[in-house]
Amino acid sequence: GNTTTQYNGVAVDPTSTYLFVAASGTSGGLSQYQIKASGTTYSLLQDGSTQNNGVALYPVAVDPTAAYVYSGDYTNGEIYGFSYGSGGLTAVAGSPFSPSSAASGVNGLAVDSSGSYVLTVNQSGPNLQEFTIGSAGALTASSLATTSSGSYYPSALALSH
């Protein structure tokens, strides 16, 4: 098995209070750090190995209301959702959330500026998956679109606001 940890994605919440790191491998999962007032030092609040240990989380994004953080599992296409604060991460009820069809290789993930949708790009397909954000941060898979054909796969996702 994999005996190393690979760090794959980072995100900072809209208040610049928390830093999130998505990882895969031995300590795969989502870690949360508190950004100190100086902006140059960080304090670990929750290690990824205690939250979904062993998953292959790659992209990570925070919603604009600073209430939820989402990360995509490269292996099975599921999206993990958490609420967060000074006490660490708490899984959103129903997490992880499955795509509308079999997917793997979540390479990119973003939350729209209204905080209503999570979008992912997946290597399998390849496709663009839309999730609606419901009450308490729960996700529901909605539309699915094929992004390309052949051997080209999306590797990132960016939204303009």
XYZ file of C-alpha atoms in Angstrom:
161
model
C 0.000 0.000 0.000
C 0.843 3.653 -0.132
C 3.075 4.576 2.811
C 3.416 8.241 2.023
C 1.170 11.280 2.151
C 0.691 13.464 -0.906
C -0.661 17.003 -0.449
C -2.938 17.836 -3.364
C -4.985 20.965 -2.717
C -5.212 24.015 -0.458
C -7.884 26.628 0.220
C -8.275 29.578 2.584
C -11.700 30.518 3.937
C -13.173 33.937 3.009
C -12.309 35.404 6.422
C -8.627 34.363 6.098
C -8.947 32.571 9.436
C -8.552 28.950 8.310
C -6.373 27.044 5.855
C -7.493 23.645 4.533
C -5.175 21.008 3.026
C -6.458 18.014 1.028
C -4.246 14.926 0.960
C -4.070 11.317 -0.188
C -2.013 8.356 0.957
C -1.165 7.281 4.482
C -2.677 10.374 6.125
C -5.152 11.154 3.364
C -8.029 13.391 4.350
C -8.732 17.039 4.993
C -6.664 18.959 7.540
C -7.643 22.313 9.031
C -5.216 24.944 10.271
C -5.901 28.231 12.022
C -4.064 31.203 10.507
C -2.582 33.295 13.297
C -2.919 37.100 13.418
C 0.559 37.534 11.958
C -0.605 35.673 8.858
C 2.664 33.761 8.788
C 2.123 31.068 11.413
C -0.408 28.270 11.450
C -1.836 26.087 14.183
C -3.138 22.594 13.357
C -6.753 22.249 14.504
C -7.509 18.882 12.929
C -5.242 16.395 11.218
C -6.577 14.827 8.029
C -5.784 11.345 9.303
C -8.552 11.737 11.904
C -11.111 12.832 9.284
C -11.685 10.276 6.502
C -8.276 8.647 6.819
C -7.102 6.943 3.663
C -9.265 8.755 1.113
C -7.619 10.389 -1.879
C -8.766 13.993 -1.528
C -7.447 16.286 -4.257
C -9.291 19.571 -4.817
C -10.708 21.615 -1.943
C -12.935 24.723 -1.932
C -14.715 26.838 0.685
C -18.181 28.320 0.232
C -18.444 32.141 0.222
C -20.479 32.210 3.457
C -17.507 30.734 5.361
C -19.707 27.918 6.676
C -18.699 24.865 4.622
C -15.649 23.325 2.980
C -15.819 20.655 0.266
C -13.207 18.263 -1.099
C -13.308 15.700 -3.912
C -12.132 12.092 -3.698
C -10.010 11.263 -6.732
C -10.653 7.517 -6.405
C -14.461 7.338 -6.426
C -15.729 10.783 -7.407
C -17.464 11.439 -4.095
C -17.520 14.890 -2.517
C -16.912 15.288 1.204
C -18.576 18.228 2.939
C -17.755 19.705 6.348
C -18.827 22.585 8.502
C -15.895 24.171 10.297
C -14.882 26.522 13.057
C -12.485 26.802 15.969
C -13.427 23.278 17.077
C -12.339 21.686 13.807
C -14.241 19.904 11.067
C -17.684 18.295 11.371
C -19.001 16.136 8.538
C -22.146 17.470 6.867
C -25.045 15.023 7.266
C -25.037 12.600 4.324
C -21.377 13.191 3.438
C -19.777 11.879 1.269
C -22.039 12.813 -1.643
C -22.130 10.709 -4.811
C -22.128 12.071 -8.366
C -25.157 11.464 -10.619
C -23.277 8.705 -12.495
C -20.183 6.660 -11.817
C -17.201 9.003 -11.725
C -13.613 8.988 -10.632
C -10.675 11.306 -10.891
C -12.074 14.482 -9.340
C -9.432 16.927 -10.570
C -11.142 20.234 -9.906
C -13.808 21.546 -7.548
C -15.271 25.018 -7.049
C -18.146 26.687 -5.201
C -20.021 29.416 -7.079
C -20.100 32.962 -5.685
C -23.740 32.657 -4.564
C -22.937 29.597 -2.445
C -25.650 27.624 -4.265
C -23.594 25.166 -6.327
C -20.520 22.962 -6.162
C -19.009 22.079 -9.540
C -16.488 19.320 -10.194
C -14.509 18.188 -13.212
C -13.792 14.472 -13.360
C -11.310 12.477 -15.363
C -13.763 9.645 -15.981
C -16.156 10.556 -18.722
C -14.633 13.190 -18.762
C -17.375 15.327 -17.335
C -18.503 18.389 -15.426
C -20.770 17.558 -12.471
C -23.018 20.101 -10.766
C -24.246 19.693 -7.188
C -26.787 21.965 -5.515
C -26.024 23.041 -1.948
C -29.044 22.493 0.266
C -29.835 23.113 3.879
C -26.991 22.542 6.321
C -24.496 22.209 3.448
C -25.823 18.921 2.035
C -25.187 18.307 -1.673
C -27.508 16.879 -4.318
C -26.099 15.823 -7.686
C -27.917 17.599 -10.500
C -26.706 18.165 -14.070
C -23.860 16.295 -15.744
C -22.124 17.392 -18.944
C -19.394 15.735 -21.010
C -16.460 18.125 -21.361
C -14.406 16.472 -24.111
C -13.799 13.282 -26.012
C -10.690 11.301 -26.719
C -7.693 11.322 -24.428
C -8.040 14.866 -23.090
C -9.103 15.240 -19.478
C -9.875 18.329 -17.411
C -7.273 18.976 -14.740
C -8.618 22.069 -12.976
C -11.709 24.227 -12.604
C -11.996 27.983 -12.119
C -15.093 30.156 -11.896
C -15.369 33.872 -12.599
C -17.502 35.914 -10.241
